[in-house]
PDB file of C-alpha atoms in Angstrom:
ATOM      1  CA  MET A   1      99.036 114.808 109.918  1.00  0.00           C
ATOM      2  CA  LYS A   2     100.095 113.266 106.977  1.00  0.00           C
ATOM      3  CA  THR A   3     103.510 111.437 108.999  1.00  0.00           C
ATOM      4  CA  ARG A   4     100.742 110.163 111.725  1.00  0.00           C
ATOM      5  CA  ILE A   5      98.679 108.701 109.083  1.00  0.00           C
ATOM      6  CA  ILE A   6     101.820 106.904 107.554  1.00  0.00           C
ATOM      7  CA  ALA A   7     102.534 105.627 111.186  1.00  0.00           C
ATOM      8  CA  GLY A   8      98.858 104.222 111.883  1.00  0.00           C
ATOM      9  CA  LEU A   9      99.387 102.526 108.469  1.00  0.00           C
ATOM     10  CA  CYS A  10     102.779 100.703 109.773  1.00  0.00           C
ATOM     11  CA  MET A  11     100.791 100.069 112.749  1.00  0.00           C
ATOM     12  CA  LEU A  12      98.452  97.361 110.548  1.00  0.00           C
ATOM     13  CA  PRO A  13     100.895  94.538 110.768  1.00  0.00           C
ATOM     14  CA  LEU A  14     100.930  95.065 114.429  1.00  0.00           C
ATOM     15  CA  LEU A  15      96.864  94.282 114.809  1.00  0.00           C
ATOM     16  CA  VAL A  16      97.612  91.007 112.473  1.00  0.00           C
ATOM     17  CA  ILE A  17      99.908  89.878 115.383  1.00  0.00           C
ATOM     18  CA  VAL A  18      97.484  91.023 117.946  1.00  0.00           C
ATOM     19  CA  TYR A  19      94.869  88.870 116.252  1.00  0.00           C
ATOM     20  CA  LEU A  20      96.819  85.868 115.591  1.00  0.00           C
ATOM     21  CA  GLY A  21      97.903  85.888 119.636  1.00  0.00           C
ATOM     22  CA  LYS A  22      99.941  83.077 121.118  1.00  0.00           C
ATOM     23  CA  GLU A  23     103.337  82.126 119.707  1.00  0.00           C
ATOM     24  CA  ALA A  24     103.056  85.028 116.997  1.00  0.00           C
ATOM     25  CA  LEU A  25     102.837  87.621 119.845  1.00  0.00           C
ATOM     26  CA  LEU A  26     105.532  86.565 121.923  1.00  0.00           C
ATOM     27  CA  VAL A  27     107.827  86.614 118.944  1.00  0.00           C
ATOM     28  CA  ALA A  28     106.333  90.306 118.222  1.00  0.00           C
ATOM     29  CA  SER A  29     106.816  91.131 122.012  1.00  0.00           C
ATOM     30  CA  PHE A  30     110.442  89.862 121.873  1.00  0.00           C
ATOM     31  CA  LEU A  31     111.237  91.505 118.694  1.00  0.00           C
ATOM     32  CA  ILE A  32     109.929  94.730 119.983  1.00  0.00           C
ATOM     33  CA  SER A  33     112.443  94.222 123.353  1.00  0.00           C
ATOM     34  CA  ILE A  34     115.129  93.841 121.120  1.00  0.00           C
ATOM     35  CA  ILE A  35     114.706  96.676 119.060  1.00  0.00           C
ATOM     36  CA  ALA A  36     113.547  99.151 121.708  1.00  0.00           C
ATOM     37  CA  TYR A  37     116.787  97.887 123.641  1.00  0.00           C
ATOM     38  CA  LEU A  38     119.114  98.967 120.893  1.00  0.00           C
ATOM     39  CA  GLU A  39     117.488 102.070 120.416  1.00  0.00           C
ATOM     40  CA  LEU A  40     117.940 102.499 123.990  1.00  0.00           C
ATOM     41  CA  SER A  41     121.823 101.888 123.761  1.00  0.00           C
ATOM     42  CA  LYS A  42     121.845 104.069 121.041  1.00  0.00           C
ATOM     43  CA  GLY A  43     120.420 107.661 123.396  1.00  0.00           C
ATOM     44  CA  PHE A  44     122.498 106.516 126.225  1.00  0.00           C
ATOM     45  CA  SER A  45     125.971 106.417 124.070  1.00  0.00           C
ATOM     46  CA  GLU A  46     124.696 110.451 123.475  1.00  0.00           C
ATOM     47  CA  MET A  47     125.120 110.724 127.150  1.00  0.00           C
ATOM     48  CA  ASP A  48     128.576 108.970 127.291  1.00  0.00           C
ATOM     49  CA  ILE A  49     127.000 105.875 128.621  1.00  0.00           C
ATOM     50  CA  LYS A  50     127.402 102.622 127.376  1.00  0.00           C
ATOM     51  CA  LEU A  51     124.862  99.822 127.102  1.00  0.00           C
ATOM     52  CA  PRO A  52     126.403  96.426 127.036  1.00  0.00           C
ATOM     53  CA  LEU A  53     124.579  95.186 123.796  1.00  0.00           C
ATOM     54  CA  ALA A  54     125.921  91.459 124.654  1.00  0.00           C
ATOM     55  CA  LEU A  55     124.515  91.270 128.386  1.00  0.00           C
ATOM     56  CA  GLY A  56     121.116  93.293 127.074  1.00  0.00           C
ATOM     57  CA  MET A  57     120.322  90.451 124.536  1.00  0.00           C
ATOM     58  CA  ALA A  58     121.246  87.632 126.676  1.00  0.00           C
ATOM     59  CA  PHE A  59     119.099  89.290 129.442  1.00  0.00           C
ATOM     60  CA  SER A  60     116.166  89.192 126.918  1.00  0.00           C
ATOM     61  CA  ILE A  61     116.775  85.735 125.979  1.00  0.00           C
ATOM     62  CA  ILE A  62     117.048  84.975 129.833  1.00  0.00           C
ATOM     63  CA  TYR A  63     113.427  86.645 130.531  1.00  0.00           C
ATOM     64  CA  TYR A  64     112.062  85.068 127.326  1.00  0.00           C
ATOM     65  CA  PHE A  65     112.912  81.268 127.416  1.00  0.00           C
ATOM     66  CA  PRO A  66     110.662  80.517 130.768  1.00  0.00           C
ATOM     67  CA  LEU A  67     107.761  82.738 128.393  1.00  0.00           C
ATOM     68  CA  ALA A  68     108.364  80.289 125.235  1.00  0.00           C
ATOM     69  CA  PHE A  69     107.798  77.434 127.059  1.00  0.00           C
ATOM     70  CA  LYS A  70     105.164  78.190 129.275  1.00  0.00           C
ATOM     71  CA  ALA A  71     107.168  77.964 132.329  1.00  0.00           C
ATOM     72  CA  HIS A  72     105.641  81.238 134.030  1.00  0.00           C
ATOM     73  CA  GLU A  73     106.739  79.851 137.074  1.00  0.00           C
ATOM     74  CA  PHE A  74     110.392  80.443 136.318  1.00  0.00           C
ATOM     75  CA  LEU A  75     109.989  84.029 135.637  1.00  0.00           C
ATOM     76  CA  LEU A  76     111.265  85.452 139.275  1.00  0.00           C
ATOM     77  CA  PRO A  77     114.332  83.167 139.068  1.00  0.00           C
ATOM     78  CA  ALA A  78     115.434  84.825 135.523  1.00  0.00           C
ATOM     79  CA  ILE A  79     114.901  88.374 137.051  1.00  0.00           C
ATOM     80  CA  MET A  80     116.793  87.318 139.968  1.00  0.00           C
ATOM     81  CA  LEU A  81     119.639  85.842 137.896  1.00  0.00           C
ATOM     82  CA  VAL A  82     119.301  89.229 135.415  1.00  0.00           C
ATOM     83  CA  SER A  83     120.094  90.937 138.770  1.00  0.00           C
ATOM     84  CA  ILE A  84     122.925  88.719 139.578  1.00  0.00           C
ATOM     85  CA  VAL A  85     124.348  89.188 136.715  1.00  0.00           C
ATOM     86  CA  ALA A  86     124.103  92.854 136.844  1.00  0.00           C
ATOM     87  CA  LEU A  87     125.638  93.180 139.942  1.00  0.00           C
ATOM     88  CA  VAL A  88     128.942  90.524 138.982  1.00  0.00           C
ATOM     89  CA  TYR A  89     129.340  92.994 136.125  1.00  0.00           C
ATOM     90  CA  LEU A  90     128.993  95.834 138.210  1.00  0.00           C
ATOM     91  CA  PHE A  91     131.917  94.057 140.604  1.00  0.00           C
ATOM     92  CA  ALA A  92     133.836  93.061 137.743  1.00  0.00           C
ATOM     93  CA  SER A  93     133.961  96.589 136.247  1.00  0.00           C
ATOM     94  CA  ARG A  94     135.286  97.511 139.999  1.00  0.00           C
ATOM     95  CA  GLY A  95     132.764 100.067 140.179  1.00  0.00           C
ATOM     96  CA  LYS A  96     134.002 102.348 137.192  1.00  0.00           C
ATOM     97  CA  ASP A  97     130.677 101.688 134.952  1.00  0.00           C
ATOM     98  CA  VAL A  98     127.795 101.940 138.000  1.00  0.00           C
ATOM     99  CA  HIS A  99     125.675 104.403 135.224  1.00  0.00           C
ATOM    100  CA  SER A 100     126.327 101.291 132.797  1.00  0.00           C
ATOM    101  CA  VAL A 101     124.932  98.993 135.350  1.00  0.00           C
ATOM    102  CA  PHE A 102     121.732 101.222 136.507  1.00  0.00           C
ATOM    103  CA  ALA A 103     121.095 102.061 132.698  1.00  0.00           C
ATOM    104  CA  LEU A 104     121.445  97.925 131.945  1.00  0.00           C
ATOM    105  CA  VAL A 105     118.973  97.244 134.544  1.00  0.00           C
ATOM    106  CA  PHE A 106     116.868 100.408 133.674  1.00  0.00           C
ATOM    107  CA  SER A 107     116.591  99.220 129.823  1.00  0.00           C
ATOM    108  CA  PHE A 108     115.659  95.373 131.207  1.00  0.00           C
ATOM    109  CA  VAL A 109     112.884  96.863 133.179  1.00  0.00           C
ATOM    110  CA  TYR A 110     111.445  99.544 130.843  1.00  0.00           C
ATOM    111  CA  VAL A 111     111.768  97.234 127.548  1.00  0.00           C
ATOM    112  CA  ILE A 112     112.235  93.639 128.276  1.00  0.00           C
ATOM    113  CA  VAL A 113     109.915  92.899 131.147  1.00  0.00           C
ATOM    114  CA  LEU A 114     107.236  95.593 131.065  1.00  0.00           C
ATOM    115  CA  PRO A 115     105.815  94.528 126.870  1.00  0.00           C
ATOM    116  CA  SER A 116     106.025  91.042 127.918  1.00  0.00           C
ATOM    117  CA  SER A 117     102.354  91.761 129.878  1.00  0.00           C
ATOM    118  CA  LEU A 118     100.681  91.842 126.514  1.00  0.00           C
ATOM    119  CA  TYR A 119     101.483  87.835 125.748  1.00  0.00           C
ATOM    120  CA  LEU A 120     100.918  87.099 129.458  1.00  0.00           C
ATOM    121  CA  LEU A 121      97.303  89.197 128.969  1.00  0.00           C
ATOM    122  CA  ASP A 122      97.281  86.633 126.213  1.00  0.00           C
ATOM    123  CA  PHE A 123      98.270  83.653 128.094  1.00  0.00           C
ATOM    124  CA  ALA A 124      96.128  83.988 130.898  1.00  0.00           C
ATOM    125  CA  GLY A 125      93.046  83.920 128.492  1.00  0.00           C
ATOM    126  CA  TYR A 126      92.261  87.382 128.331  1.00  0.00           C
ATOM    127  CA  GLY A 127      93.987  88.004 124.251  1.00  0.00           C
ATOM    128  CA  LYS A 128      91.024  90.344 124.257  1.00  0.00           C
ATOM    129  CA  ILE A 129      91.970  92.735 126.740  1.00  0.00           C
ATOM    130  CA  ILE A 130      95.231  93.288 124.454  1.00  0.00           C
ATOM    131  CA  TRP A 131      93.167  95.327 122.040  1.00  0.00           C
ATOM    132  CA  LEU A 132      91.750  97.780 124.990  1.00  0.00           C
ATOM    133  CA  VAL A 133      95.612  98.527 125.916  1.00  0.00           C
ATOM    134  CA  LEU A 134      96.041  99.560 122.223  1.00  0.00           C
ATOM    135  CA  LEU A 135      92.913 101.815 122.317  1.00  0.00           C
ATOM    136  CA  ILE A 136      93.856 103.298 125.159  1.00  0.00           C
ATOM    137  CA  SER A 137      97.274 104.174 124.292  1.00  0.00           C
ATOM    138  CA  PHE A 138      96.647 104.873 121.097  1.00  0.00           C
ATOM    139  CA  GLY A 139      93.221 106.597 121.052  1.00  0.00           C
ATOM    140  CA  THR A 140      94.805 108.906 124.273  1.00  0.00           C
ATOM    141  CA  ASP A 141      97.054 109.730 121.531  1.00  0.00           C
ATOM    142  CA  VAL A 142      95.259 110.581 118.840  1.00  0.00           C
ATOM    143  CA  PHE A 143      92.450 112.214 121.083  1.00  0.00           C
ATOM    144  CA  ALA A 144      94.862 114.419 122.556  1.00  0.00           C
ATOM    145  CA  TYR A 145      96.375 115.408 119.686  1.00  0.00           C
ATOM    146  CA  PHE A 146      93.148 117.190 117.872  1.00  0.00           C
ATOM    147  CA  THR A 147      92.239 118.472 121.124  1.00  0.00           C
ATOM    148  CA  GLY A 148      95.486 120.235 121.823  1.00  0.00           C
ATOM    149  CA  PHE A 149      95.487 120.956 118.011  1.00  0.00           C
ATOM    150  CA  PHE A 150      92.474 122.698 117.867  1.00  0.00           C
ATOM    151  CA  ILE A 151      91.712 124.361 121.767  1.00  0.00           C
ATOM    152  CA  GLY A 152      94.864 123.392 123.243  1.00  0.00           C
ATOM    153  CA  LYS A 153      96.492 126.925 125.013  1.00  0.00           C
ATOM    154  CA  ARG A 154      97.821 126.080 128.579  1.00  0.00           C
ATOM    155  CA  LYS A 155     101.262 124.371 128.851  1.00  0.00           C
ATOM    156  CA  LEU A 156     101.274 120.692 130.432  1.00  0.00           C
ATOM    157  CA  CYS A 157     105.057 119.775 131.042  1.00  0.00           C
ATOM    158  CA  GLU A 158     106.766 122.469 128.783  1.00  0.00           C
ATOM    159  CA  ASP A 159     109.772 121.959 129.848  1.00  0.00           C
ATOM    160  CA  ILE A 160     109.368 117.915 128.741  1.00  0.00           C
ATOM    161  CA  SER A 161     107.358 118.184 125.694  1.00  0.00           C
ATOM    162  CA  PRO A 162     106.695 121.984 124.540  1.00  0.00           C
ATOM    163  CA  LYS A 163     103.590 120.666 122.185  1.00  0.00           C
ATOM    164  CA  LYS A 164     101.404 119.181 125.099  1.00  0.00           C
ATOM    165  CA  THR A 165      98.667 121.060 126.712  1.00  0.00           C
ATOM    166  CA  ILE A 166      96.374 120.424 129.627  1.00  0.00           C
ATOM    167  CA  GLU A 167      93.213 120.530 127.185  1.00  0.00           C
ATOM    168  CA  GLY A 168      95.253 118.170 125.166  1.00  0.00           C
ATOM    169  CA  ALA A 169      95.382 115.799 128.135  1.00  0.00           C
ATOM    170  CA  ILE A 170      91.834 116.183 129.209  1.00  0.00           C
ATOM    171  CA  GLY A 171      90.696 115.538 125.857  1.00  0.00           C
ATOM    172  CA  GLY A 172      92.670 112.508 125.946  1.00  0.00           C
ATOM    173  CA  ILE A 173      91.614 111.158 129.093  1.00  0.00           C
ATOM    174  CA  LEU A 174      87.571 111.578 127.622  1.00  0.00           C
ATOM    175  CA  GLY A 175      88.707 109.801 124.943  1.00  0.00           C
ATOM    176  CA  SER A 176      90.198 106.980 126.488  1.00  0.00           C
ATOM    177  CA  LEU A 177      87.355 106.383 128.415  1.00  0.00           C
ATOM    178  CA  VAL A 178      84.653 106.598 125.641  1.00  0.00           C
ATOM    179  CA  LEU A 179      86.690 103.785 123.906  1.00  0.00           C
ATOM    180  CA  ALA A 180      87.347 101.809 127.403  1.00  0.00           C
ATOM    181  CA  SER A 181      83.548 102.196 128.066  1.00  0.00           C
ATOM    182  CA  LEU A 182      82.555 100.866 125.048  1.00  0.00           C
ATOM    183  CA  PHE A 183      85.146  98.143 124.740  1.00  0.00           C
ATOM    184  CA  GLY A 184      83.681  97.116 127.947  1.00  0.00           C
ATOM    185  CA  ILE A 185      79.947  97.657 127.547  1.00  0.00           C
ATOM    186  CA  ILE A 186      80.490  95.203 123.856  1.00  0.00           C
ATOM    187  CA  ALA A 187      83.089  92.381 125.407  1.00  0.00           C
ATOM    188  CA  TYR A 188      82.668  92.446 129.210  1.00  0.00           C
ATOM    189  CA  PRO A 189      79.335  94.007 129.840  1.00  0.00           C
ATOM    190  CA  GLN A 190      79.228  92.522 133.350  1.00  0.00           C
ATOM    191  CA  HIS A 191      82.521  94.270 134.207  1.00  0.00           C
ATOM    192  CA  ARG A 192      81.704  97.582 132.326  1.00  0.00           C
ATOM    193  CA  TYR A 193      81.688  99.762 135.489  1.00  0.00           C
ATOM    194  CA  GLU A 194      85.927  98.465 135.840  1.00  0.00           C
ATOM    195  CA  PHE A 195      86.238  99.090 132.127  1.00  0.00           C
ATOM    196  CA  MET A 196      85.163 102.814 132.497  1.00  0.00           C
ATOM    197  CA  LEU A 197      87.509 103.482 135.131  1.00  0.00           C
ATOM    198  CA  LEU A 198      90.296 101.431 133.474  1.00  0.00           C
ATOM    199  CA  GLY A 199      89.708 103.698 130.305  1.00  0.00           C
ATOM    200  CA  VAL A 200      90.708 107.436 132.716  1.00  0.00           C
ATOM    201  CA  LEU A 201      93.186 105.698 134.751  1.00  0.00           C
ATOM    202  CA  GLY A 202      95.028 103.873 131.826  1.00  0.00           C
ATOM    203  CA  SER A 203      95.089 107.535 130.057  1.00  0.00           C
ATOM    204  CA  VAL A 204      96.998 108.880 132.461  1.00  0.00           C
ATOM    205  CA  VAL A 205      99.008 106.497 132.355  1.00  0.00           C
ATOM    206  CA  ALA A 206      99.520 106.309 128.569  1.00  0.00           C
ATOM    207  CA  GLN A 207     100.228 109.825 129.041  1.00  0.00           C
ATOM    208  CA  ALA A 208     103.188 109.486 131.810  1.00  0.00           C
ATOM    209  CA  GLY A 209     104.840 106.823 129.289  1.00  0.00           C
ATOM    210  CA  ASP A 210     104.454 109.552 126.952  1.00  0.00           C
ATOM    211  CA  LEU A 211     105.920 112.329 128.752  1.00  0.00           C
ATOM    212  CA  ILE A 212     108.921 109.637 130.721  1.00  0.00           C
ATOM    213  CA  ALA A 213     109.912 109.146 126.774  1.00  0.00           C
ATOM    214  CA  SER A 214     110.036 112.564 125.977  1.00  0.00           C
ATOM    215  CA  MET A 215     111.659 113.275 129.414  1.00  0.00           C
ATOM    216  CA  LEU A 216     114.347 110.331 128.438  1.00  0.00           C
ATOM    217  CA  LYS A 217     115.407 112.105 124.170  1.00  0.00           C
ATOM    218  CA  ARG A 218     115.465 115.678 126.067  1.00  0.00           C
ATOM    219  CA  ASN A 219     118.528 114.481 128.720  1.00  0.00           C
ATOM    220  CA  MET A 220     119.871 112.291 125.546  1.00  0.00           C
ATOM    221  CA  GLY A 221     119.811 115.636 123.180  1.00  0.00           C
ATOM    222  CA  ILE A 222     117.888 113.617 120.174  1.00  0.00           C
ATOM    223  CA  LYS A 223     115.081 113.687 118.786  1.00  0.00           C
ATOM    224  CA  ASP A 224     113.882 110.385 118.067  1.00  0.00           C
ATOM    225  CA  PHE A 225     114.591 106.872 119.175  1.00  0.00           C
ATOM    226  CA  GLY A 226     114.860 105.333 115.720  1.00  0.00           C
ATOM    227  CA  ASN A 227     113.539 106.018 112.456  1.00  0.00           C
ATOM    228  CA  LEU A 228     112.012 102.700 112.079  1.00  0.00           C
ATOM    229  CA  ILE A 229     109.055 103.974 111.182  1.00  0.00           C
ATOM    230  CA  PRO A 230     108.553 106.619 109.031  1.00  0.00           C
ATOM    231  CA  GLY A 231     107.634 110.184 110.495  1.00  0.00           C
ATOM    232  CA  HIS A 232     107.299 108.364 113.628  1.00  0.00           C
ATOM    233  CA  GLY A 233     110.756 107.676 115.022  1.00  0.00           C
ATOM    234  CA  GLY A 234     111.600 104.106 116.383  1.00  0.00           C
ATOM    235  CA  ILE A 235     109.691 101.527 118.411  1.00  0.00           C
ATOM    236  CA  LEU A 236     109.959 103.474 121.280  1.00  0.00           C
ATOM    237  CA  ASP A 237     108.543 106.573 119.857  1.00  0.00           C
ATOM    238  CA  ARG A 238     105.589 104.480 119.034  1.00  0.00           C
ATOM    239  CA  PHE A 239     105.135 102.522 121.827  1.00  0.00           C
ATOM    240  CA  ASP A 240     106.225 104.655 124.933  1.00  0.00           C
ATOM    241  CA  SER A 241     102.408 104.684 125.925  1.00  0.00           C
ATOM    242  CA  VAL A 242     101.901 100.846 125.525  1.00  0.00           C
ATOM    243  CA  ILE A 243     105.083  99.934 127.618  1.00  0.00           C
ATOM    244  CA  LEU A 244     103.692 101.672 130.759  1.00  0.00           C
ATOM    245  CA  VAL A 245      99.955 100.759 130.192  1.00  0.00           C
ATOM    246  CA  SER A 246     100.153  97.212 128.916  1.00  0.00           C
ATOM    247  CA  PRO A 247     101.473  96.260 132.600  1.00  0.00           C
ATOM    248  CA  PHE A 248      98.942  98.347 134.522  1.00  0.00           C
ATOM    249  CA  VAL A 249      96.087  97.050 132.238  1.00  0.00           C
ATOM    250  CA  TYR A 250      97.197  93.072 133.575  1.00  0.00           C
ATOM    251  CA  CYS A 251      97.477  94.426 136.993  1.00  0.00           C
ATOM    252  CA  TYR A 252      94.175  95.968 137.004  1.00  0.00           C
ATOM    253  CA  VAL A 253      92.651  93.004 134.978  1.00  0.00           C
ATOM    254  CA  SER A 254      94.468  90.589 137.569  1.00  0.00           C
ATOM    255  CA  VAL A 255      92.428  92.315 140.701  1.00  0.00           C
ATOM    256  CA  PHE A 256      89.068  93.301 139.118  1.00  0.00           C
ATOM    257  CA  ILE A 257      88.549  91.199 136.097  1.00  0.00           C
ATOM    258  CA  MET A 258      90.362  87.856 136.574  1.00  0.00           C
ATOM    259  CA  LYS A 259      88.174  86.068 139.409  1.00  0.00           C
TER     260      LYS A 259
END
């Protein structure tokens, strides 16, 4: 309990960054991606998979460069360039580093492309919805934790995360539904029903993100990705849900809200 409170306090700077938005959010997203990539690199090394640090940093810069200059039409060419470089790297290694290349591409998508959805929401004029991403992600975690703590009995995915329960998962979904509904009523009353659905689906995605991170750590043989946040591991340990929820919310809003 104490460690969760400390971890929560460590997230206060993030709230300030979200409030400021724009350049502050872009820089924060870039730094989070870099740190997360380093954490993944350390985790993959435990599996004897070498993640090329120089290429990872270069890929981050290539992807975020168009975002920095608001040239979003170059995002797709940037992703294509990264793909070509990865294939060239695979060819240059004569196929010996095939696992490293797959890990490199996965890391690029997982910790560089997906988290940038937060900034893309702000750029599209829906910066307020970033608060909803945080509410769904962290709200699901909090409600799932307390529900599982008090009434959790049946295991959800014991082979991946032994402490998670079905009751906790349901509690997380209901908590997210309440938070998203309140957000929709206050911020976008004309879309309140869409936000109710988003609260349910977003919570499922958040819990999937948490389980994916747990699965990675279990295969890597590590407890946490890092130790940046006291009592709560590294950036990836704290943002595992946000990494999937943010692009999901961005896509959902693009279809149902941005009209």
